[in-house]
Every structure is written in C-alpha cells, then in structure tokens.
Amino acid sequence: MKIAVAGTGYVGLVTAVCNAEMGHDVICTDIDKNKVDMLKRGISPIFEQDLQELMQKNSKRLTYTIDYKLAYKDAEVIFIGVGTPEKKDGSANLTYVYNVAKQIAESIENNCIVVIKSTVPIGTNDKVEKLIQDNVKHDIAVHVVSNPEFLAQGTAIKDTLYASRIVIGIECEYAEKVMREVYKDYDVPILVMDRKSAEMVKYASNDYLALKISYINEIANLCELVGANVENVALGMGYDSRIGNKFLNSGIGYGGSCFPKDTKALHWLANMNDYEIKTIKAAIEVNEQQKLKLIKKAKKYYDNFEGLTVAILGLTFKPGTDDLREAPSLVNIPILLEDGAIIKAFDPVGVDNFKESMKNSDIAGLDRISYYDNIDETVKDADICFIFTEWNEIKNYDVEKFGDLMKKAIVLDGRNCFKLSQMENANIEYSSIGRN
Ligand code: NAD
C-alpha cells in the first residue's frame, strides 16, 4: 500500500519503518528540515534500538520529504504522528494535529484514510474528520481512524512489530477494511471499536500505568518509614496474576513525553465534563513529590550544596532513550545549581539533549556543569552522587570505586540500581527508594 506518515519523531518514524518492513511503500514528511536531511542520509535523528538498522534495511521502500503535498497527494493511508504536548492548563495542544489535517485537506487528490496515532483527547478524531472534509479541494471521500500508539521508548520497534494489540477506532466499515489491509502481515490481535472508545483506550492505559507507578512509589515511601523492603513487597505482589509484576519498580517518579502529559490531559478532560478523576489527580501529585525525594534525602548529609561537587549518573527519563522530556534530572539539577552545587554529569546518550533543553532556560549557574563519558571521571572527588536513570552502565558499575574515587562515598540512588548488601560491603553511605 502507499502510506504517508506525518511526523518523524518516536511514533511517526517507528510507524513508518515498521510499515516499510511489512512491505508497504512509505513516504515520511516533517517540518524539521534537519531531521529530514538526516533521514535522507540514512541516519535516524532519534536514538532507538534497531531503528536505524531497520531504516537502512528498508531504504528502498522509505522516502523522506519536507514537501507535505508530495507526501499526501496520492497516499492511500496517511498516519498522523505529530506531537500533542501539554498546554499550561494541562490540556493537550492540538495545534500540530490540526495543522497536519489542514495540510492533508489542501493536498489529497484521491480517496484516503487518515489515521491518528498521536494521543488526542476524546472527540478529536471527529473534529479532524470534519476539518478535512470541509476543506478538501476535490470530490473525494476521507475517513478518519483512531489508531492509538502503545510503544515504549527504548523498545519501540519490538513494541510495534510484536505489539500486544492494535486498537482501531472506526465509524465506517470501509475504514476497517483498509486498516485490516495495512496490518495484514502483523501477527497481532486487532481490536475494532468506535472512535471515541479507541481514543479513551490510550489515555486509560497510560494513566493506569502512571497510577501503578505512583502507587508502588507511595508503598515504597511507607516501607521506608516502617522498615519493610519495597522490592520484596513488589515481588510478593507481582506473583498475583491479577496484579502482574510490571510497573512495580519504585523510584523517583515517572517522566517522558507521555505519562506526565497524558495524566494531566485526562484530568483536564474530566474537569471539562464536571467530573474530578481523583485517582489520576493523586498519581500526578505523588509523582511531583517523588521527583524531589533524593534532594530531601540529601539534607541528612548537607544543609545546602554551596561549593559541593555533585556527581549525577543518568539524565534521560529512562534507559534506552535519548529523550529527556519530564526527566527527574531536569527538576533536580536546577535545584542543585541554585543551591550552589558544582555538577559533574554522566549519561550514555542524553548529554546533547540535556544541553539543548538547558540552552533556552534562564537557570543560573549552567557553567558549573561539566559532562563526562565515563562514570569513574564523573564520581571522582564528588561529595555526593545522585542516580537518576538505571542505565546498564550504571547498574554494572564496580561499587567499590565509589569508595575509592569519591571524596565522600555518599550515593543516593533514585532507581535502586544496586543491592543493599553490595553497598554495605563496599562501605558506601547508600540510600535508595523503599529500602532501608
Ligand atoms: P515527537 O516530538 O518525537 O515527534 C513529533 C514530530 O512531528 C516532530 O519531528 C515534529 O517536527 C513533527 N511535526 C510537527 N508538525 C508537523 C507537520 N505539520 N507535519 C509533519 N511533521 C510535523 O513526538 P512523539 O514522541 O513521536 O509523539 C507523537 C505523538 O504520539 C504524541 O501525541 C504522543 O503523545 C504520542 N505517543 C508517543 C509515544 C512515545 O513514547 N514517544 C508513545 C505513544 C504515543
């Protein structure tokens, strides 16, 4: 089939590459010329396991352009994978989605199916369909399909090719037929439903996972107070098939481009409908507090960080990605800088994006941050070390070296990277989440 994809970010590019892998001809368009130029050279603009290899393998079926008219004019199916970031009031910013809808209306010359992969509030698919139908230039039929994306960054290719399910929200049988054709070679269960329910599946799923994380984080906080160990608790809970063992790792809170904004968007949507969704409100509040947990723990050792050397291990919101959106590092590092700390930071892939996100900020003291490509140099002579991301490089670090290299071997671990016994044997002053 002839497929176009709007947006070459985490969702758009992965959708494009996986559909090319399944034999479709895919043309990708983005407004970011730098990204398109990199893609044309066979380079992925984002770090995602197996993505660049699969892109290069399917290069004959993949083209890239900034010319959206060229991309859309004769596509049978157009996927929309542009961002829906959070607005100040917590609602989803749909400007990018509506812009693409207008561009599609302006460009298409044949009947086509427009598929919204972006996470959008309930009712958006209806609005996009009307917007396109009201503005098309030719006498053609356009149907909009909701096809929410469930991939996780770090495992995006696997999550797409071997997805747990494909949700398709349709309002006409023809759209279902076309979507079944798109996905005919994916060995994945297809769930067909009405569009609004499909839109809601996405928010309900993401927000449930966020809630599960905030729940185990609160249990972890309580474990610390009563002397239990949250890892044992999670193990005991996870064996219950009604609960499951996923998303029971406690830590310093969730980040990323989805959970924070999708919880707020659902909360906002509920408010707009005169309903308060209390569980999600609690998940948001718990997460905001949890992100500050290590800073609070550090107060046991230092009243303030003036002139202290602070080692930071991990900047990205999770391992396996270069994405920093809503990462705990972005909340904690400015606090440490404001308090006078000298920061030494390590991340295997996130440094460039971290620098980029700091570039336009008004945070004072950015010149007090230096970056290292190895952990030894990062922790050397540090007065304290904070761990924000559970990269394997960090988990596999020889903990004896904290003692050998740091000025004071104090390690505050927001991701429970090490065994308590390991740190005790190495004589490290160690504090983690939910484990005394
Ligand atoms: P992203 O920011 O990585 O990529 C969005 C891309 O769209 C950018 O490259 C941007 O330049 C491009 N764009 C903006 N306007 C455009 C236009 N008019 N035409 C063409 N391209 C345009 O975003 P993302 O992380 O891929 O997320 C996209 C959507 O998918 C969001 O709604 C998000 O909530 C949802 N989602 C994301 C994930 C994830 O893990 N990142 C998972 C599931 C769902």
PDB file of N, CA and C and ligand atoms in Angstrom, residues 5-14 28-33 35-36 39 45-46 48 65-66 68 72 79-85 92-101 103 116-120 147-154 156 159 202-203 206 256-259 261-262 317-318 321 323 325, ligand 1:
ATOM      1  N   VAL A   5       3.377   9.286   6.229  1.00  0.00           N
ATOM      2  CA  VAL A   5       3.421   9.478   7.677  1.00  0.00           C
ATOM      3  C   VAL A   5       3.804  10.924   7.970  1.00  0.00           C
ATOM      4  N   ALA A   6       2.982  11.587   8.770  1.00  0.00           N
ATOM      5  CA  ALA A   6       3.262  12.972   9.176  1.00  0.00           C
ATOM      6  C   ALA A   6       3.966  12.966  10.514  1.00  0.00           C
ATOM      7  N   GLY A   7       5.207  13.477  10.547  1.00  0.00           N
ATOM      8  CA  GLY A   7       5.989  13.498  11.785  1.00  0.00           C
ATOM      9  C   GLY A   7       6.972  12.347  11.799  1.00  0.00           C
ATOM     10  N   THR A   8       8.244  12.670  12.011  1.00  0.00           N
ATOM     11  CA  THR A   8       9.260  11.605  12.056  1.00  0.00           C
ATOM     12  C   THR A   8       9.909  11.563  13.438  1.00  0.00           C
ATOM     13  N   GLY A   9       9.084  11.701  14.484  1.00  0.00           N
ATOM     14  CA  GLY A   9       9.576  11.559  15.855  1.00  0.00           C
ATOM     15  C   GLY A   9       9.505  10.096  16.258  1.00  0.00           C
ATOM     16  N   TYR A  10       9.414   9.848  17.554  1.00  0.00           N
ATOM     17  CA  TYR A  10       9.445   8.471  18.076  1.00  0.00           C
ATOM     18  C   TYR A  10       8.308   7.642  17.480  1.00  0.00           C
ATOM     19  N   VAL A  11       7.123   8.201  17.418  1.00  0.00           N
ATOM     20  CA  VAL A  11       5.980   7.428  16.925  1.00  0.00           C
ATOM     21  C   VAL A  11       5.958   7.386  15.388  1.00  0.00           C
ATOM     22  N   GLY A  12       6.100   8.555  14.761  1.00  0.00           N
ATOM     23  CA  GLY A  12       5.997   8.612  13.300  1.00  0.00           C
ATOM     24  C   GLY A  12       7.056   7.780  12.611  1.00  0.00           C
ATOM     25  N   LEU A  13       8.297   7.942  13.032  1.00  0.00           N
ATOM     26  CA  LEU A  13       9.378   7.234  12.336  1.00  0.00           C
ATOM     27  C   LEU A  13       9.281   5.723  12.559  1.00  0.00           C
ATOM     28  N   VAL A  14       8.946   5.331  13.772  1.00  0.00           N
ATOM     29  CA  VAL A  14       8.826   3.892  14.052  1.00  0.00           C
ATOM     30  C   VAL A  14       7.655   3.302  13.247  1.00  0.00           C
ATOM     31  N   CYS A  28       7.642   9.721   4.300  1.00  0.00           N
ATOM     32  CA  CYS A  28       7.564  10.425   5.589  1.00  0.00           C
ATOM     33  C   CYS A  28       7.751  11.914   5.352  1.00  0.00           C
ATOM     34  N   THR A  29       6.983  12.711   6.085  1.00  0.00           N
ATOM     35  CA  THR A  29       7.179  14.151   5.970  1.00  0.00           C
ATOM     36  C   THR A  29       7.267  14.775   7.359  1.00  0.00           C
ATOM     37  N   ASP A  30       8.106  15.785   7.454  1.00  0.00           N
ATOM     38  CA  ASP A  30       8.279  16.500   8.723  1.00  0.00           C
ATOM     39  C   ASP A  30       8.557  17.951   8.401  1.00  0.00           C
ATOM     40  N   ILE A  31       8.236  18.833   9.359  1.00  0.00           N
ATOM     41  CA  ILE A  31       8.528  20.257   9.140  1.00  0.00           C
ATOM     42  C   ILE A  31       9.968  20.588   9.517  1.00  0.00           C
ATOM     43  N   ASP A  32      10.629  19.637  10.177  1.00  0.00           N
ATOM     44  CA  ASP A  32      12.005  19.859  10.629  1.00  0.00           C
ATOM     45  C   ASP A  32      12.967  19.399   9.530  1.00  0.00           C
ATOM     46  N   LYS A  33      13.533  20.382   8.832  1.00  0.00           N
ATOM     47  CA  LYS A  33      14.390  20.065   7.678  1.00  0.00           C
ATOM     48  C   LYS A  33      15.630  19.276   8.109  1.00  0.00           C
ATOM     49  N   LYS A  35      15.915  17.082  10.462  1.00  0.00           N
ATOM     50  CA  LYS A  35      15.556  15.666  10.628  1.00  0.00           C
ATOM     51  C   LYS A  35      15.448  14.991   9.264  1.00  0.00           C
ATOM     52  N   VAL A  36      14.761  15.655   8.338  1.00  0.00           N
ATOM     53  CA  VAL A  36      14.540  15.059   7.010  1.00  0.00           C
ATOM     54  C   VAL A  36      15.880  14.872   6.294  1.00  0.00           C
ATOM     55  N   LEU A  39      17.542  11.857   7.759  1.00  0.00           N
ATOM     56  CA  LEU A  39      16.859  10.630   7.317  1.00  0.00           C
ATOM     57  C   LEU A  39      17.245  10.282   5.883  1.00  0.00           C
ATOM     58  N   PRO A  45      17.317  10.416  13.384  1.00  0.00           N
ATOM     59  CA  PRO A  45      17.529  11.580  14.271  1.00  0.00           C
ATOM     60  C   PRO A  45      17.276  11.276  15.736  1.00  0.00           C
ATOM     61  N   ILE A  46      16.706  10.102  16.032  1.00  0.00           N
ATOM     62  CA  ILE A  46      16.482   9.751  17.439  1.00  0.00           C
ATOM     63  C   ILE A  46      17.205   8.451  17.770  1.00  0.00           C
ATOM     64  N   GLU A  48      17.050   4.968  19.172  1.00  0.00           N
ATOM     65  CA  GLU A  48      16.062   3.936  19.489  1.00  0.00           C
ATOM     66  C   GLU A  48      16.617   2.616  18.966  1.00  0.00           C
ATOM     67  N   THR A  65      10.585  13.620   2.920  1.00  0.00           N
ATOM     68  CA  THR A  65      10.447  14.920   2.260  1.00  0.00           C
ATOM     69  C   THR A  65       9.899  15.965   3.232  1.00  0.00           C
ATOM     70  N   ILE A  66      10.240  17.216   2.974  1.00  0.00           N
ATOM     71  CA  ILE A  66       9.552  18.255   3.751  1.00  0.00           C
ATOM     72  C   ILE A  66       8.347  18.786   2.954  1.00  0.00           C
ATOM     73  N   TYR A  68       4.995  18.437   2.065  1.00  0.00           N
ATOM     74  CA  TYR A  68       3.857  17.630   2.519  1.00  0.00           C
ATOM     75  C   TYR A  68       2.883  17.321   1.387  1.00  0.00           C
ATOM     76  N   TYR A  72       1.334  13.679   0.671  1.00  0.00           N
ATOM     77  CA  TYR A  72      -0.075  13.328   0.891  1.00  0.00           C
ATOM     78  C   TYR A  72      -0.890  13.110  -0.377  1.00  0.00           C
ATOM     79  N   PHE A  79      -0.819   8.393   8.082  1.00  0.00           N
ATOM     80  CA  PHE A  79      -0.712   8.319   9.539  1.00  0.00           C
ATOM     81  C   PHE A  79      -0.289   9.684  10.082  1.00  0.00           C
ATOM     82  N   ILE A  80      -0.942  10.128  11.144  1.00  0.00           N
ATOM     83  CA  ILE A  80      -0.515  11.358  11.813  1.00  0.00           C
ATOM     84  C   ILE A  80       0.183  10.976  13.124  1.00  0.00           C
ATOM     85  N   GLY A  81       1.479  11.335  13.210  1.00  0.00           N
ATOM     86  CA  GLY A  81       2.244  11.004  14.426  1.00  0.00           C
ATOM     87  C   GLY A  81       2.940  12.224  14.985  1.00  0.00           C
ATOM     88  N   VAL A  82       2.282  13.375  14.903  1.00  0.00           N
ATOM     89  CA  VAL A  82       2.905  14.606  15.409  1.00  0.00           C
ATOM     90  C   VAL A  82       2.623  14.757  16.913  1.00  0.00           C
ATOM     91  N   GLY A  83       3.348  15.657  17.538  1.00  0.00           N
ATOM     92  CA  GLY A  83       3.245  15.804  18.986  1.00  0.00           C
ATOM     93  C   GLY A  83       1.927  16.435  19.443  1.00  0.00           C
ATOM     94  N   THR A  84       1.538  16.098  20.678  1.00  0.00           N
ATOM     95  CA  THR A  84       0.363  16.723  21.317  1.00  0.00           C
ATOM     96  C   THR A  84       0.795  17.143  22.715  1.00  0.00           C
ATOM     97  N   PRO A  85       1.726  18.114  22.797  1.00  0.00           N
ATOM     98  CA  PRO A  85       2.295  18.459  24.106  1.00  0.00           C
ATOM     99  C   PRO A  85       1.274  19.091  25.042  1.00  0.00           C
ATOM    100  N   ALA A  92      -4.293  19.015  26.160  1.00  0.00           N
ATOM    101  CA  ALA A  92      -3.372  18.663  25.069  1.00  0.00           C
ATOM    102  C   ALA A  92      -3.391  19.768  24.016  1.00  0.00           C
ATOM    103  N   ASN A  93      -2.217  20.148  23.562  1.00  0.00           N
ATOM    104  CA  ASN A  93      -2.104  21.142  22.494  1.00  0.00           C
ATOM    105  C   ASN A  93      -2.274  20.428  21.143  1.00  0.00           C
ATOM    106  N   LEU A  94      -3.374  20.727  20.476  1.00  0.00           N
ATOM    107  CA  LEU A  94      -3.694  20.004  19.238  1.00  0.00           C
ATOM    108  C   LEU A  94      -3.306  20.775  17.979  1.00  0.00           C
ATOM    109  N   THR A  95      -2.558  21.862  18.165  1.00  0.00           N
ATOM    110  CA  THR A  95      -2.190  22.703  17.017  1.00  0.00           C
ATOM    111  C   THR A  95      -1.521  21.890  15.910  1.00  0.00           C
ATOM    112  N   TYR A  96      -0.571  21.010  16.303  1.00  0.00           N
ATOM    113  CA  TYR A  96       0.186  20.271  15.287  1.00  0.00           C
ATOM    114  C   TYR A  96      -0.720  19.305  14.522  1.00  0.00           C
ATOM    115  N   VAL A  97      -1.636  18.678  15.253  1.00  0.00           N
ATOM    116  CA  VAL A  97      -2.559  17.727  14.615  1.00  0.00           C
ATOM    117  C   VAL A  97      -3.464  18.478  13.630  1.00  0.00           C
ATOM    118  N   TYR A  98      -4.011  19.609  14.075  1.00  0.00           N
ATOM    119  CA  TYR A  98      -4.911  20.368  13.197  1.00  0.00           C
ATOM    120  C   TYR A  98      -4.154  20.940  11.992  1.00  0.00           C
ATOM    121  N   ASN A  99      -2.894  21.334  12.205  1.00  0.00           N
ATOM    122  CA  ASN A  99      -2.107  21.823  11.059  1.00  0.00           C
ATOM    123  C   ASN A  99      -1.950  20.732  10.011  1.00  0.00           C
ATOM    124  N   VAL A 100      -1.649  19.520  10.480  1.00  0.00           N
ATOM    125  CA  VAL A 100      -1.495  18.416   9.521  1.00  0.00           C
ATOM    126  C   VAL A 100      -2.832  18.174   8.807  1.00  0.00           C
ATOM    127  N   ALA A 101      -3.930  18.222   9.574  1.00  0.00           N
ATOM    128  CA  ALA A 101      -5.252  17.990   8.966  1.00  0.00           C
ATOM    129  C   ALA A 101      -5.501  18.996   7.834  1.00  0.00           C
ATOM    130  N   GLN A 103      -3.218  20.603   6.119  1.00  0.00           N
ATOM    131  CA  GLN A 103      -2.286  20.310   5.016  1.00  0.00           C
ATOM    132  C   GLN A 103      -2.778  19.118   4.192  1.00  0.00           C
ATOM    133  N   ILE A 116      -5.083   8.622  12.991  1.00  0.00           N
ATOM    134  CA  ILE A 116      -4.457   9.426  14.051  1.00  0.00           C
ATOM    135  C   ILE A 116      -3.783   8.508  15.064  1.00  0.00           C
ATOM    136  N   LYS A 117      -2.449   8.558  15.061  1.00  0.00           N
ATOM    137  CA  LYS A 117      -1.644   7.787  16.027  1.00  0.00           C
ATOM    138  C   LYS A 117      -1.302   8.648  17.228  1.00  0.00           C
ATOM    139  N   SER A 118      -1.261   9.961  17.035  1.00  0.00           N
ATOM    140  CA  SER A 118      -0.968  10.855  18.152  1.00  0.00           C
ATOM    141  C   SER A 118      -2.010  10.632  19.246  1.00  0.00           C
ATOM    142  N   THR A 119      -1.606  10.866  20.484  1.00  0.00           N
ATOM    143  CA  THR A 119      -2.551  10.728  21.599  1.00  0.00           C
ATOM    144  C   THR A 119      -3.401  11.996  21.673  1.00  0.00           C
ATOM    145  N   VAL A 120      -4.693  11.828  21.450  1.00  0.00           N
ATOM    146  CA  VAL A 120      -5.563  13.017  21.369  1.00  0.00           C
ATOM    147  C   VAL A 120      -6.806  12.850  22.244  1.00  0.00           C
ATOM    148  N   ASN A 147      -6.103   5.211  15.856  1.00  0.00           N
ATOM    149  CA  ASN A 147      -5.236   4.026  15.994  1.00  0.00           C
ATOM    150  C   ASN A 147      -4.130   4.363  17.000  1.00  0.00           C
ATOM    151  N   PRO A 148      -4.507   4.441  18.287  1.00  0.00           N
ATOM    152  CA  PRO A 148      -3.534   4.900  19.287  1.00  0.00           C
ATOM    153  C   PRO A 148      -2.284   4.036  19.332  1.00  0.00           C
ATOM    154  N   GLU A 149      -1.202   4.683  19.732  1.00  0.00           N
ATOM    155  CA  GLU A 149       0.103   4.006  19.762  1.00  0.00           C
ATOM    156  C   GLU A 149       0.463   3.654  21.202  1.00  0.00           C
ATOM    157  N   PHE A 150       0.948   2.417  21.388  1.00  0.00           N
ATOM    158  CA  PHE A 150       1.283   1.984  22.751  1.00  0.00           C
ATOM    159  C   PHE A 150       2.771   1.707  22.944  1.00  0.00           C
ATOM    160  N   LEU A 151       3.593   2.054  21.955  1.00  0.00           N
ATOM    161  CA  LEU A 151       5.013   1.728  22.073  1.00  0.00           C
ATOM    162  C   LEU A 151       5.638   2.431  23.270  1.00  0.00           C
ATOM    163  N   ALA A 152       6.711   1.821  23.781  1.00  0.00           N
ATOM    164  CA  ALA A 152       7.501   2.473  24.837  1.00  0.00           C
ATOM    165  C   ALA A 152       8.861   2.798  24.249  1.00  0.00           C
ATOM    166  N   GLN A 153       9.355   3.992  24.528  1.00  0.00           N
ATOM    167  CA  GLN A 153      10.682   4.350  24.038  1.00  0.00           C
ATOM    168  C   GLN A 153      11.715   3.411  24.638  1.00  0.00           C
ATOM    169  N   GLY A 154      12.686   3.020  23.817  1.00  0.00           N
ATOM    170  CA  GLY A 154      13.700   2.062  24.270  1.00  0.00           C
ATOM    171  C   GLY A 154      13.405   0.678  23.711  1.00  0.00           C
ATOM    172  N   ALA A 156      10.755   0.471  21.175  1.00  0.00           N
ATOM    173  CA  ALA A 156       9.689   0.904  20.265  1.00  0.00           C
ATOM    174  C   ALA A 156       9.492  -0.018  19.055  1.00  0.00           C
ATOM    175  N   ASP A 159       7.982  -3.249  20.268  1.00  0.00           N
ATOM    176  CA  ASP A 159       6.606  -2.984  20.713  1.00  0.00           C
ATOM    177  C   ASP A 159       5.652  -2.798  19.535  1.00  0.00           C
ATOM    178  N   LYS A 202      -6.308   4.694  24.932  1.00  0.00           N
ATOM    179  CA  LYS A 202      -4.940   5.200  25.070  1.00  0.00           C
ATOM    180  C   LYS A 202      -4.742   5.916  26.408  1.00  0.00           C
ATOM    181  N   TYR A 203      -5.628   6.861  26.713  1.00  0.00           N
ATOM    182  CA  TYR A 203      -5.487   7.584  27.982  1.00  0.00           C
ATOM    183  C   TYR A 203      -5.674   6.649  29.174  1.00  0.00           C
ATOM    184  N   ASN A 206      -2.397   4.464  29.550  1.00  0.00           N
ATOM    185  CA  ASN A 206      -1.234   5.215  30.051  1.00  0.00           C
ATOM    186  C   ASN A 206      -1.446   5.675  31.479  1.00  0.00           C
ATOM    187  N   GLY A 256       9.142  11.371  30.896  1.00  0.00           N
ATOM    188  CA  GLY A 256       8.889  11.028  29.496  1.00  0.00           C
ATOM    189  C   GLY A 256       7.846  11.920  28.861  1.00  0.00           C
ATOM    190  N   SER A 257       7.616  11.636  27.587  1.00  0.00           N
ATOM    191  CA  SER A 257       6.741  12.512  26.810  1.00  0.00           C
ATOM    192  C   SER A 257       5.271  12.128  26.965  1.00  0.00           C
ATOM    193  N   CYS A 258       4.984  11.023  27.661  1.00  0.00           N
ATOM    194  CA  CYS A 258       3.589  10.552  27.676  1.00  0.00           C
ATOM    195  C   CYS A 258       2.904  10.610  29.036  1.00  0.00           C
ATOM    196  N   PHE A 259       3.407   9.865  30.029  1.00  0.00           N
ATOM    197  CA  PHE A 259       2.667   9.767  31.296  1.00  0.00           C
ATOM    198  C   PHE A 259       2.355  11.134  31.910  1.00  0.00           C
ATOM    199  N   LYS A 261       2.055  14.146  30.617  1.00  0.00           N
ATOM    200  CA  LYS A 261       1.057  14.964  29.901  1.00  0.00           C
ATOM    201  C   LYS A 261      -0.286  14.225  29.772  1.00  0.00           C
ATOM    202  N   ASP A 262      -0.240  12.905  29.646  1.00  0.00           N
ATOM    203  CA  ASP A 262      -1.497  12.177  29.455  1.00  0.00           C
ATOM    204  C   ASP A 262      -2.323  12.094  30.746  1.00  0.00           C
ATOM    205  N   PHE A 317      14.991  10.255  30.892  1.00  0.00           N
ATOM    206  CA  PHE A 317      13.893   9.882  31.794  1.00  0.00           C
ATOM    207  C   PHE A 317      13.849   8.390  32.059  1.00  0.00           C
ATOM    208  N   LYS A 318      14.486   7.625  31.159  1.00  0.00           N
ATOM    209  CA  LYS A 318      14.646   6.189  31.407  1.00  0.00           C
ATOM    210  C   LYS A 318      15.784   5.679  30.528  1.00  0.00           C
ATOM    211  N   THR A 321      16.857   5.419  25.823  1.00  0.00           N
ATOM    212  CA  THR A 321      16.369   6.521  25.002  1.00  0.00           C
ATOM    213  C   THR A 321      17.236   7.754  25.244  1.00  0.00           C
ATOM    214  N   ASP A 323      15.730  10.642  25.162  1.00  0.00           N
ATOM    215  CA  ASP A 323      14.664  11.601  25.456  1.00  0.00           C
ATOM    216  C   ASP A 323      14.762  12.080  26.908  1.00  0.00           C
ATOM    217  N   ARG A 325      12.394  14.476  28.063  1.00  0.00           N
ATOM    218  CA  ARG A 325      11.166  15.188  28.412  1.00  0.00           C
ATOM    219  C   ARG A 325      10.669  14.750  29.792  1.00  0.00           C
TER     220      ARG A 325
HETATM  221  P1  NAD B   1       7.995  13.844  18.660  1.00  0.00           P
HETATM  222  O1  NAD B   1       8.036  15.197  19.253  1.00  0.00           O
HETATM  223  O2  NAD B   1       9.165  12.925  18.854  1.00  0.00           O
HETATM  224  O3  NAD B   1       7.750  13.950  17.082  1.00  0.00           O
HETATM  225  C1  NAD B   1       6.790  14.769  16.504  1.00  0.00           C
HETATM  226  C2  NAD B   1       7.296  15.165  15.135  1.00  0.00           C
HETATM  227  O4  NAD B   1       6.246  15.805  14.410  1.00  0.00           O
HETATM  228  C3  NAD B   1       8.465  16.150  15.165  1.00  0.00           C
HETATM  229  O5  NAD B   1       9.536  15.651  14.407  1.00  0.00           O
HETATM  230  C4  NAD B   1       7.883  17.422  14.527  1.00  0.00           C
HETATM  231  O6  NAD B   1       8.830  18.182  13.807  1.00  0.00           O
HETATM  232  C5  NAD B   1       6.839  16.810  13.607  1.00  0.00           C
HETATM  233  N1  NAD B   1       5.805  17.735  13.099  1.00  0.00           N
HETATM  234  C6  NAD B   1       5.181  18.753  13.738  1.00  0.00           C
HETATM  235  N2  NAD B   1       4.288  19.354  12.910  1.00  0.00           N
HETATM  236  C7  NAD B   1       4.341  18.676  11.739  1.00  0.00           C
HETATM  237  C8  NAD B   1       3.658  18.800  10.480  1.00  0.00           C
HETATM  238  N3  NAD B   1       2.753  19.749  10.265  1.00  0.00           N
HETATM  239  N4  NAD B   1       3.969  17.926   9.515  1.00  0.00           N
HETATM  240  C9  NAD B   1       4.889  16.972   9.688  1.00  0.00           C
HETATM  241  N5  NAD B   1       5.569  16.806  10.842  1.00  0.00           N
HETATM  242  C10 NAD B   1       5.306  17.658  11.852  1.00  0.00           C
HETATM  243  O7  NAD B   1       6.667  13.178  19.225  1.00  0.00           O
HETATM  244  P2  NAD B   1       6.430  11.635  19.627  1.00  0.00           P
HETATM  245  O8  NAD B   1       7.090  11.327  20.910  1.00  0.00           O
HETATM  246  O9  NAD B   1       6.663  10.782  18.441  1.00  0.00           O
HETATM  247  O10 NAD B   1       4.864  11.676  19.932  1.00  0.00           O
HETATM  248  C11 NAD B   1       3.914  11.867  18.921  1.00  0.00           C
HETATM  249  C12 NAD B   1       2.532  11.549  19.454  1.00  0.00           C
HETATM  250  O11 NAD B   1       2.460  10.164  19.805  1.00  0.00           O
HETATM  251  C13 NAD B   1       2.137  12.303  20.717  1.00  0.00           C
HETATM  252  O12 NAD B   1       0.774  12.552  20.699  1.00  0.00           O
HETATM  253  C14 NAD B   1       2.463  11.327  21.825  1.00  0.00           C
HETATM  254  O13 NAD B   1       1.692  11.521  22.980  1.00  0.00           O
HETATM  255  C15 NAD B   1       2.111  10.006  21.176  1.00  0.00           C
HETATM  256  N6  NAD B   1       2.847   8.859  21.705  1.00  0.00           N
HETATM  257  C16 NAD B   1       4.169   8.962  21.987  1.00  0.00           C
HETATM  258  C17 NAD B   1       4.844   7.845  22.471  1.00  0.00           C
HETATM  259  C18 NAD B   1       6.298   7.941  22.844  1.00  0.00           C
HETATM  260  O14 NAD B   1       6.786   7.044  23.530  1.00  0.00           O
HETATM  261  N7  NAD B   1       7.033   8.945  22.417  1.00  0.00           N
HETATM  262  C19 NAD B   1       4.174   6.632  22.658  1.00  0.00           C
HETATM  263  C20 NAD B   1       2.823   6.560  22.322  1.00  0.00           C
HETATM  264  C21 NAD B   1       2.158   7.685  21.839  1.00  0.00           C
END
